[in-house]
Structure formats: C-alpha cells, structure tokens
Tab-separated table of C-alpha atoms and ligand atoms in Angstrom:
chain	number	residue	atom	x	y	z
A	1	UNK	CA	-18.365	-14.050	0.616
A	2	UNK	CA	-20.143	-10.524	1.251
A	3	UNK	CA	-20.705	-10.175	5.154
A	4	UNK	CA	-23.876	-9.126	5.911
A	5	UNK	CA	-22.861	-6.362	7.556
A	6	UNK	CA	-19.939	-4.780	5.754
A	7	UNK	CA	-17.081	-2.684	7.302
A	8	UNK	CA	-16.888	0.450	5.553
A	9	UNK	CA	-13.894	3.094	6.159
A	10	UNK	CA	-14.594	6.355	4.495
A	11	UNK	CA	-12.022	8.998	4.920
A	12	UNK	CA	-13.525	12.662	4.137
A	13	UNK	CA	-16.173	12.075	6.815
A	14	UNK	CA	-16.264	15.289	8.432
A	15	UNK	CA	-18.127	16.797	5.936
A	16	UNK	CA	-20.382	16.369	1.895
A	17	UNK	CA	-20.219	13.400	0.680
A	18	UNK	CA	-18.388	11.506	3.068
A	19	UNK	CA	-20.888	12.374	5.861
A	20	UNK	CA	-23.953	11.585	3.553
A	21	UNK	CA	-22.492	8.508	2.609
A	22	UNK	CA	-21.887	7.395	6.547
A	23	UNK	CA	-25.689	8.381	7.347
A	24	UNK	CA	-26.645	6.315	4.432
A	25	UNK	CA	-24.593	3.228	4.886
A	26	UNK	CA	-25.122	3.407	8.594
A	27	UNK	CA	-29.095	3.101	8.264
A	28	UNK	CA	-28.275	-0.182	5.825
A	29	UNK	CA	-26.593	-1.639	8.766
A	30	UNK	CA	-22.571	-1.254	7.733
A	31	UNK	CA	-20.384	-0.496	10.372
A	32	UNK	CA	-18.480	2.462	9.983
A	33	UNK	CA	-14.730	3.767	10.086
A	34	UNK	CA	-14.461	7.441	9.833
A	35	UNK	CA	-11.799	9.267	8.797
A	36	UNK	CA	-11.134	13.729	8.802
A	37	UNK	CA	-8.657	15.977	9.782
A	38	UNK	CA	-11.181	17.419	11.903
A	39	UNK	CA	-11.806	14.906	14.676
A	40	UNK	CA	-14.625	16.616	16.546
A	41	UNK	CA	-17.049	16.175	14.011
A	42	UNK	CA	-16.073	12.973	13.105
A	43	UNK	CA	-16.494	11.939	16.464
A	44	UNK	CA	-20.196	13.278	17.074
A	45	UNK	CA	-21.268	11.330	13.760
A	46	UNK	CA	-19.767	8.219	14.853
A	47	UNK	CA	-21.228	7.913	18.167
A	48	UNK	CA	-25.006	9.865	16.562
A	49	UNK	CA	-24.692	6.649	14.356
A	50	UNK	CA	-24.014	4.194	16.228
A	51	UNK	CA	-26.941	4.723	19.049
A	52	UNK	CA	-29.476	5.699	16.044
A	53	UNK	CA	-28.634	2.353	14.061
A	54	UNK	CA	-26.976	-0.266	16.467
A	55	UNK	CA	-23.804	-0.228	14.465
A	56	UNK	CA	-20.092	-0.617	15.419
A	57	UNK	CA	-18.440	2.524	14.244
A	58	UNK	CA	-14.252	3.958	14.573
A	59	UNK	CA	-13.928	7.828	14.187
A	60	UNK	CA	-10.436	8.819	13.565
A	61	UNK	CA	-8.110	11.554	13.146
A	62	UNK	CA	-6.104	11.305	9.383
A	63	UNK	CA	-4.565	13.193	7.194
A	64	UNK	CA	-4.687	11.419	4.078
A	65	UNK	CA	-1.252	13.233	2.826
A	66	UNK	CA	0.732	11.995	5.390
A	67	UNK	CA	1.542	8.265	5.051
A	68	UNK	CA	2.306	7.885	9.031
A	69	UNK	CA	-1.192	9.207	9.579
A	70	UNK	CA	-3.044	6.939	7.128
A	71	UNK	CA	-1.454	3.756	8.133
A	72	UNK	CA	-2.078	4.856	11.985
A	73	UNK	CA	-5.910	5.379	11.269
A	74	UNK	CA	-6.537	2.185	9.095
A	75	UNK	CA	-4.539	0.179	11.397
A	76	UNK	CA	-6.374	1.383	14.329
A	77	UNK	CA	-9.925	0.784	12.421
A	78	UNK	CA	-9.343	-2.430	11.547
A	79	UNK	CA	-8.059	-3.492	15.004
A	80	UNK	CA	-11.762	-1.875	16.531
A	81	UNK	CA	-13.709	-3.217	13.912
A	82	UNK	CA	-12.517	-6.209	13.403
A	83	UNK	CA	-11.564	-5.812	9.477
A	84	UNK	CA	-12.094	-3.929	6.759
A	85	UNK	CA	-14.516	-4.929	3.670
A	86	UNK	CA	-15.100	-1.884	1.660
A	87	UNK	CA	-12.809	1.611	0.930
A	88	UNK	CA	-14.006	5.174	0.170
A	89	UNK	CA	-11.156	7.144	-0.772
A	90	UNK	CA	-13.173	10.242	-0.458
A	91	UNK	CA	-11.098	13.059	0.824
A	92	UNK	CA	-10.237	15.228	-1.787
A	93	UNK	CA	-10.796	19.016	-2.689
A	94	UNK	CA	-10.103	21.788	-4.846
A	95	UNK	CA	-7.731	24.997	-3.860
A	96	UNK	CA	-8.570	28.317	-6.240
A	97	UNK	CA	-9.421	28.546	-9.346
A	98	UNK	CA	-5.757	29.734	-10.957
A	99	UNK	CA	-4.813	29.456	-14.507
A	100	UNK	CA	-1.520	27.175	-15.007
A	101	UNK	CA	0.826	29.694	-14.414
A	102	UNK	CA	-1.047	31.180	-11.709
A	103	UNK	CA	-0.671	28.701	-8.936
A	104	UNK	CA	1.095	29.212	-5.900
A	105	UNK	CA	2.680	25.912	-4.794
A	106	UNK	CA	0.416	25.673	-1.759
A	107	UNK	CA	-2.463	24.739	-3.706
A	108	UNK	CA	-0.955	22.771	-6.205
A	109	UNK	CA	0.932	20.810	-3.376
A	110	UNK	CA	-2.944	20.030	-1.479
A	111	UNK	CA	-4.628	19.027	-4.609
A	112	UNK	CA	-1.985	16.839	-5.454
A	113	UNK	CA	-1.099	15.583	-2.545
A	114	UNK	CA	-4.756	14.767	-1.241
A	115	UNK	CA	-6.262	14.017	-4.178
A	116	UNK	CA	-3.699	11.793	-6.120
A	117	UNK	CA	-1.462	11.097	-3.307
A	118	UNK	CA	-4.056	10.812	-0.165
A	119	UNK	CA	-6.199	7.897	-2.433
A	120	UNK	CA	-2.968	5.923	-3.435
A	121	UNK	CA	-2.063	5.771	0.294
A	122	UNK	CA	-6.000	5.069	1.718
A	123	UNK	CA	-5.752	2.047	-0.442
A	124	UNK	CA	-2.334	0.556	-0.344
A	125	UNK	CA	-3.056	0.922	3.614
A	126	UNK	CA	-6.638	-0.657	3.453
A	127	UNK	CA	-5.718	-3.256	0.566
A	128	UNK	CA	-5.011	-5.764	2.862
A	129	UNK	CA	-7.234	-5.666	5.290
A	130	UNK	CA	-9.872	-6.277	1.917
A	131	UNK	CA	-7.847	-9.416	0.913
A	132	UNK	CA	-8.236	-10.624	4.444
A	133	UNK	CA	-11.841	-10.408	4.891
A	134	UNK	CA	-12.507	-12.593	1.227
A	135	UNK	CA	-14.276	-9.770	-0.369
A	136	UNK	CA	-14.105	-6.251	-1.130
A	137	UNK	CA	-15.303	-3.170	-2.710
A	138	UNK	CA	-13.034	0.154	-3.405
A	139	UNK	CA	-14.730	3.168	-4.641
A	140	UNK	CA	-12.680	6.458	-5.588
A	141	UNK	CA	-14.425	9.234	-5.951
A	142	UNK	CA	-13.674	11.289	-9.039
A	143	UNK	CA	-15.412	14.077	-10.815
A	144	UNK	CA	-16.634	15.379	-14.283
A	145	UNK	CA	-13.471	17.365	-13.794
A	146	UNK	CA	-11.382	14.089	-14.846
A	147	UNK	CA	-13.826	13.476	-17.783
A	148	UNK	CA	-13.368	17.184	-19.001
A	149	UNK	CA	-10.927	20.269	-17.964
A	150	UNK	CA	-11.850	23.437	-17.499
A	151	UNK	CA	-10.126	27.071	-16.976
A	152	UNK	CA	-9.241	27.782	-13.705
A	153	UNK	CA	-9.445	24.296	-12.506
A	154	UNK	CA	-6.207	23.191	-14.623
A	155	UNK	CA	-4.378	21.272	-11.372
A	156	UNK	CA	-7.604	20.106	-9.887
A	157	UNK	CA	-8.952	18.254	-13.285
A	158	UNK	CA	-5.244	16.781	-13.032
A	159	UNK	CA	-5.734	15.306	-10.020
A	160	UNK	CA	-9.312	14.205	-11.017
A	161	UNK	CA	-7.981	12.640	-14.273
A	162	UNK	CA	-5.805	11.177	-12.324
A	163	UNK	CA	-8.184	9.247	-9.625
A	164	UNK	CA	-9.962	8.387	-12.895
A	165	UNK	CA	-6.506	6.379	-14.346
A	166	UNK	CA	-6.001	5.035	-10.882
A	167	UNK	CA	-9.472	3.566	-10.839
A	168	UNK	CA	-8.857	2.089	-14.340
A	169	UNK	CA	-5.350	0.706	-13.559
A	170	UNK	CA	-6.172	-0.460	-10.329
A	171	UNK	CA	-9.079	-2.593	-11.759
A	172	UNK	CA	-6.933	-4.517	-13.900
A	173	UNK	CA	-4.537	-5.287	-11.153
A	174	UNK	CA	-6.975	-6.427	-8.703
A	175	UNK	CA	-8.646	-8.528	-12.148
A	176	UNK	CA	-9.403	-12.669	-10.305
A	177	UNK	CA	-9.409	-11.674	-6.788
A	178	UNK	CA	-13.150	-11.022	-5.089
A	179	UNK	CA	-12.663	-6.999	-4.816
A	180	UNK	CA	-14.635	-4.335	-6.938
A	181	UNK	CA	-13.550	-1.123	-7.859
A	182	UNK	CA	-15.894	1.713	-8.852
A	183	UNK	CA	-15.206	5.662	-9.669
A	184	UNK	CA	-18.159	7.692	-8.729
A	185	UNK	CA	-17.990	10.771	-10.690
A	186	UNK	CA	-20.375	13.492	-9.329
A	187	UNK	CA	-20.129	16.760	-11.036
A	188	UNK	CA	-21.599	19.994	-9.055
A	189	UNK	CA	-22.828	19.313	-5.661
A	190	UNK	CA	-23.447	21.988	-3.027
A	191	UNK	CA	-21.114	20.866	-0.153
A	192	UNK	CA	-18.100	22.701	1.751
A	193	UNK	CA	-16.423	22.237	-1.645
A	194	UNK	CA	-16.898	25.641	-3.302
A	195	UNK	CA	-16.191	27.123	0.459
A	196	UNK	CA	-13.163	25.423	0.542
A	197	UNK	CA	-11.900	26.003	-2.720
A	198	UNK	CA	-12.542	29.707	-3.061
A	199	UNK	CA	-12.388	30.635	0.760
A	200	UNK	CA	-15.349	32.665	0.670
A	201	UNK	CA	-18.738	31.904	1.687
A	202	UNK	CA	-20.602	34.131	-0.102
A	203	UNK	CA	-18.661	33.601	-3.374
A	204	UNK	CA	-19.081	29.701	-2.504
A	205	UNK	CA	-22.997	30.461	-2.175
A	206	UNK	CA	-23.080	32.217	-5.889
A	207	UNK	CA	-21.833	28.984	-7.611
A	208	UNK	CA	-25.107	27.473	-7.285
A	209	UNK	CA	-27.527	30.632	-7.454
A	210	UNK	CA	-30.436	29.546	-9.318
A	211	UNK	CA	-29.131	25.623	-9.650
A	212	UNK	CA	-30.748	22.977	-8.285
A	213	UNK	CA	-27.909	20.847	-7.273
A	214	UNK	CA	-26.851	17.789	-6.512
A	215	UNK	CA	-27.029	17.123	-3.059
A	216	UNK	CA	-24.080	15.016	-1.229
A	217	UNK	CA	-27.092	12.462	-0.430
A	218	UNK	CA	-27.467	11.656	-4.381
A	219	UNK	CA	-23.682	10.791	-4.416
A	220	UNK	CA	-24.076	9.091	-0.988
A	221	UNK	CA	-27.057	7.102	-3.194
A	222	UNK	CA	-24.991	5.874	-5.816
A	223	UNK	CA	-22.183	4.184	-3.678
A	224	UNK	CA	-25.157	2.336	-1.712
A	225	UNK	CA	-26.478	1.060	-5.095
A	226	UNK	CA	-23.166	0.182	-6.684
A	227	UNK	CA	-22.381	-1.834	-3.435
A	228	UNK	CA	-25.723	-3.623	-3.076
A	229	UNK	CA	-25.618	-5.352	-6.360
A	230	UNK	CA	-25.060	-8.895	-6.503
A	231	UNK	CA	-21.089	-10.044	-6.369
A	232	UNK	CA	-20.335	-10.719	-9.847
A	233	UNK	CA	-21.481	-7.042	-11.600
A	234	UNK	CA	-18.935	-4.189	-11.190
A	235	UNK	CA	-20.203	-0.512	-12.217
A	236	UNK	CA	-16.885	0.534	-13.123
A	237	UNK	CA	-18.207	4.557	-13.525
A	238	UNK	CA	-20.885	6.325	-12.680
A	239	UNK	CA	-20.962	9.851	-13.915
A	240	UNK	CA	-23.533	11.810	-12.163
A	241	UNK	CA	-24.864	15.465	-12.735
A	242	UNK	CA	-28.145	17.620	-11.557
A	243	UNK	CA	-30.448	18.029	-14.358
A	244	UNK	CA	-29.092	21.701	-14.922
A	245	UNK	CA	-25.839	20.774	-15.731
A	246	UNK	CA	-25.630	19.245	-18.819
A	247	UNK	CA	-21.689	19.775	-19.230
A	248	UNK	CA	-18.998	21.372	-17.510
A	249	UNK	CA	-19.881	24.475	-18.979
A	250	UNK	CA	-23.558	24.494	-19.685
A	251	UNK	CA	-25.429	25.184	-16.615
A	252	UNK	CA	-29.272	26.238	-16.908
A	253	UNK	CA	-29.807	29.382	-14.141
A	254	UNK	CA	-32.876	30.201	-12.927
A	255	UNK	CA	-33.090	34.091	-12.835
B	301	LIG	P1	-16.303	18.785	1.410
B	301	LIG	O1	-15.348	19.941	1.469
B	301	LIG	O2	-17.653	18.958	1.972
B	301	LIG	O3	-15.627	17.502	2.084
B	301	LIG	C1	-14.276	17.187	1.863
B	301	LIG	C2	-13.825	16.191	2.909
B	301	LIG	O4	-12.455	15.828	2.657
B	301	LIG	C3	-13.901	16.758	4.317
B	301	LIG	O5	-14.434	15.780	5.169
B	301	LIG	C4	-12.438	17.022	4.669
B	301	LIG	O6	-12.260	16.826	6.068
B	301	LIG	C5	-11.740	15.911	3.872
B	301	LIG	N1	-10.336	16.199	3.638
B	301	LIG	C6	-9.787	17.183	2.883
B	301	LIG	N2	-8.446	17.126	2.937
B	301	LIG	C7	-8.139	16.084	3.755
B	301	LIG	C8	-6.918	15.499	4.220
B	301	LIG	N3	-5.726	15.990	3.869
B	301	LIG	N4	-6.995	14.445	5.040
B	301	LIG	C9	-8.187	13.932	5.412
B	301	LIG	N5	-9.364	14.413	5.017
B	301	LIG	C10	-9.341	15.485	4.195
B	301	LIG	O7	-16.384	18.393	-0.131
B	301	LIG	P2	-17.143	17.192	-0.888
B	301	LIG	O8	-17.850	16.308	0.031
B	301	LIG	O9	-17.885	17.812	-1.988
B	301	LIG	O10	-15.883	16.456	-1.516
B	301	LIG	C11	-15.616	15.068	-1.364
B	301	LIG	C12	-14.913	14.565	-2.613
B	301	LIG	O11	-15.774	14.738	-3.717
B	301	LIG	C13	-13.624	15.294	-2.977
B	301	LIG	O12	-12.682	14.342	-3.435
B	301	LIG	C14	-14.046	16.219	-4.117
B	301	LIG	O13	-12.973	16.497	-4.991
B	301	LIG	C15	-15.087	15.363	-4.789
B	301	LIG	N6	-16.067	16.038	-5.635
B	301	LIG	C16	-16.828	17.087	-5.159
B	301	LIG	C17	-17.767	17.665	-5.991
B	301	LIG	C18	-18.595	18.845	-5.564
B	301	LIG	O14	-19.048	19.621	-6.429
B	301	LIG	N7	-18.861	19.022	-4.279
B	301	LIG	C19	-18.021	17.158	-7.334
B	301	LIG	C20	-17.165	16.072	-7.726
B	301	LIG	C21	-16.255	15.521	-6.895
B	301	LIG	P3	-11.285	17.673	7.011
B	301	LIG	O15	-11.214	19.066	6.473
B	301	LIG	O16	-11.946	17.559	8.355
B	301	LIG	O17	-9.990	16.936	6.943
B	302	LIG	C1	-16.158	19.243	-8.485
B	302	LIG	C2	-16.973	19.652	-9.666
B	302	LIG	O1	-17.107	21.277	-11.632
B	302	LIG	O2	-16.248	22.137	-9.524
B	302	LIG	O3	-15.336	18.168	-8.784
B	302	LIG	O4	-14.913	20.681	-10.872
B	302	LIG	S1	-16.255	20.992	-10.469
C-alpha cells in the first residue's frame, strides 16, 4: 500500500532539478532524503523544508560514483527516516562538448561514472529498502539526449541512452512486485547544467539566449504527477521539451 506520506531520496539535490523536485514534493507532504556532493546546500534545503512544511527530511553527503559513499548515505536515510518508498536517481551531468576522439578521460570517466554508474548504484542501494516498505516508485532521469545524439555530446548521449536501457530493463525485472519505474526525459532546461558542462558562465548563459526554457520546476512537475496517479498505471516515459525546442537541433531564437 502507498503511505500517505511517502519517503522520497533524491540524490542531485544541491542544485536544478533535484532541488525543484524537493520543494515540490516537500509542499505535497513527502518526507525527504537529500543527497549532493555539496553538503552545505543540501543541508539549508533540508532544514528550509522541513520548518516550511512539517516534514521529516535527511540531508546527506554522496558521491554517487563511489559505491562506499552511496551505500553510507542510503543506509543512513533510511535509518532517520524510517524507510525508503520512492528513488530519484537524479545526479547526473554533462562534461564538454568533445567530438569522440576529442575526450580527455576525465570527462568521459564523470559522465560515465555518474551517469551510468552513479544510477545503477542509487538503486541497487535503495532497492531494498522499496521492497521493505510494500510499495515503490523509481524514477531515472534521462534526457532527449538518449532519444537522439548529437555532435559534441557523443559520451553524454551514451550515458543518457544508457539510463534510458536501464529504465527499460529494470522494468521488466521488477515486472509482479508493487514498484514503478518511470524515465523522465527533459530536454533543455536552464539549470547549473550548461555551467557545469562548459565551465563558463557566460558561455552557459548563451545556450538559452532568446529561449524560453524549461525550468527545473516543469521537470520537478512531472515526477509529482507520475507519482500521484493511482497504483496500478505506470508512465513508463515522459519526454518533455519547451515549446522552442522542437528537436535536438531545431530551436526557435528570439532575436
Ligand atoms: P545541475 O547541474 O543543476 O544539478 C546536477 C546535480 O547533480 C547537482 O545537485 C550535483 O550536486 C549532482 N551531482 C553531480 N555529480 C554528482 C556526484 N558524483 N554525486 C552526487 N551528486 C552529483 O543540473 P540538472 O538539475 O539540470 O541535472 C539533473 C539531471 O538532469 C542530470 O542527470 C542531467 O543529466 C539531467 N538533464 C538535464 C537537462 C538540462 O538541460 N538541464 C536536460 C535533461 C536531463 P553536487 O555538485 O553538489 O554533487
Ligand atoms: C541535457 C539536454 O540537449 O544538453 O540532457 O543534451 S542536452
């Protein structure tokens, strides 16, 4: 049965989506586990949430390539919450924008290793905690960059193609037991993303000159909806863009 109140852990809280998503959730009355490298700010939204809404909430240091450290923090949530109901294996990124034989191994080590690795290891750590409470809900978080590739994004649509066939296969493994598993797909959003990926601000700030975006609250949005349907329906995918983006490469810029 679906508590009333469910336990969420999101790792990638400390910033975008993650963050949107724990405001969100929070203000539907889900207690919260956070989850960033960067503790400090995990920390301040965890305790900002849990005096505005009256919800139990974890914040937690975790790096989601390291197995030690993901183990550590889901242990340690489940143990102050008192479970775990529902997964968002969030944390993810992009590093540069290299063609194939471009990339240095540093950046094709931290997309692979957070993006592919980091979500197999939020899950097998969380799985359990899921199968204890009765009922669950796993979302990954993919990208139009696993529905289509693009130049200069050759690793990171890898590792987004790949969330996409872990989402598909895990599905079908988890097929008779009471735990849905939905891949939000969001493609350009203005978070930290762009700043992260190109290391630049201002370069960062030009990828959505004259786009209206979407905002890390419409993604935050779509994991509340998929989560308060009724038991029985599973949105397996949602693929979500702004109006200007039609595909990958057709964005409409305002001058
Ligand atoms: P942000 O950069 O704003 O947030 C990324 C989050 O991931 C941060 O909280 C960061 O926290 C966390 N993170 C990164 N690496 C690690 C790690 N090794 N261990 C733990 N946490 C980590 O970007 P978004 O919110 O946009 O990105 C969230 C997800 O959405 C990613 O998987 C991204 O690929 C995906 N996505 C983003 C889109 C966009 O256009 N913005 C579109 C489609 C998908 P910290 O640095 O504190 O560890
Ligand atoms: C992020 C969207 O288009 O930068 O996943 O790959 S895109």
């Amino acid at each position: 049965m679906r508590p009333e109140h469910p336990i969420v852990l999101i790792t990638g809280a400390s910033s975008g989506f993650g963050a949107a998503m724990a405001r969100l959730l929070a203000a539907q009355g889900c207690h919260l586990a956070l989850g960033a490298r960067r503790l400090d700010r995990v920390q301040v939204l965890a305790d900002e949430l849990a005096s505005a809404h009256g919800v139990q909430t974890f914040a937690g240091q975790v790096d989601t390539r390291d197995t030690a450290s993901v183990n550590a923090f889901v242990a340690a949530a489940a143990a102050a919450l008192g479970g775990l109901n529902v997964l968002v294996a969030n944390a993810g990124l992009a590093s540069g924008v290299h063609k194939l034989w471009e990339i240095p191994d540093e950046d094709l080590e931290a997309m692979l290793r957070t993006n592919v690795e980091g979500v197999v290891k939020t899950i097998r750590a969380g799985l359990p905690h899921l199968r204890q409470s009765g009922w669950g809900h796993i979302f990954f978080i993919g990208s139009t960059a696993g529905h289509q590739p693009y130049e200069g994004g050759t690793v990171y649509c890898a590792s987004k193609f790949g969330v996409k066939a872990m989402a598909q296969a895990l599905r079908l493994e988890l097929c008779g037991e009471q735990i849905r598993v939905t891949s939000v797909d969001p493609g350009m959003a203005e978070t930290e993303f762009s700043a992260v990926r190109l290391k630049d601000d201002a370069k960062a700030k030009s990828v959505y000159q004259g786009v209206n975006p979407l905002q890390a609250e419409d993604v935050a949005e779509c994991v509340r909806w998929c989560l308060s349907l009724p038991d029985h329906v599973n949105i397996d995918e949602i693929l979500v863009k702004c109006l200007d983006q039609a595909a990958i490469h057709k964005i409409h810029r305002r001058a």
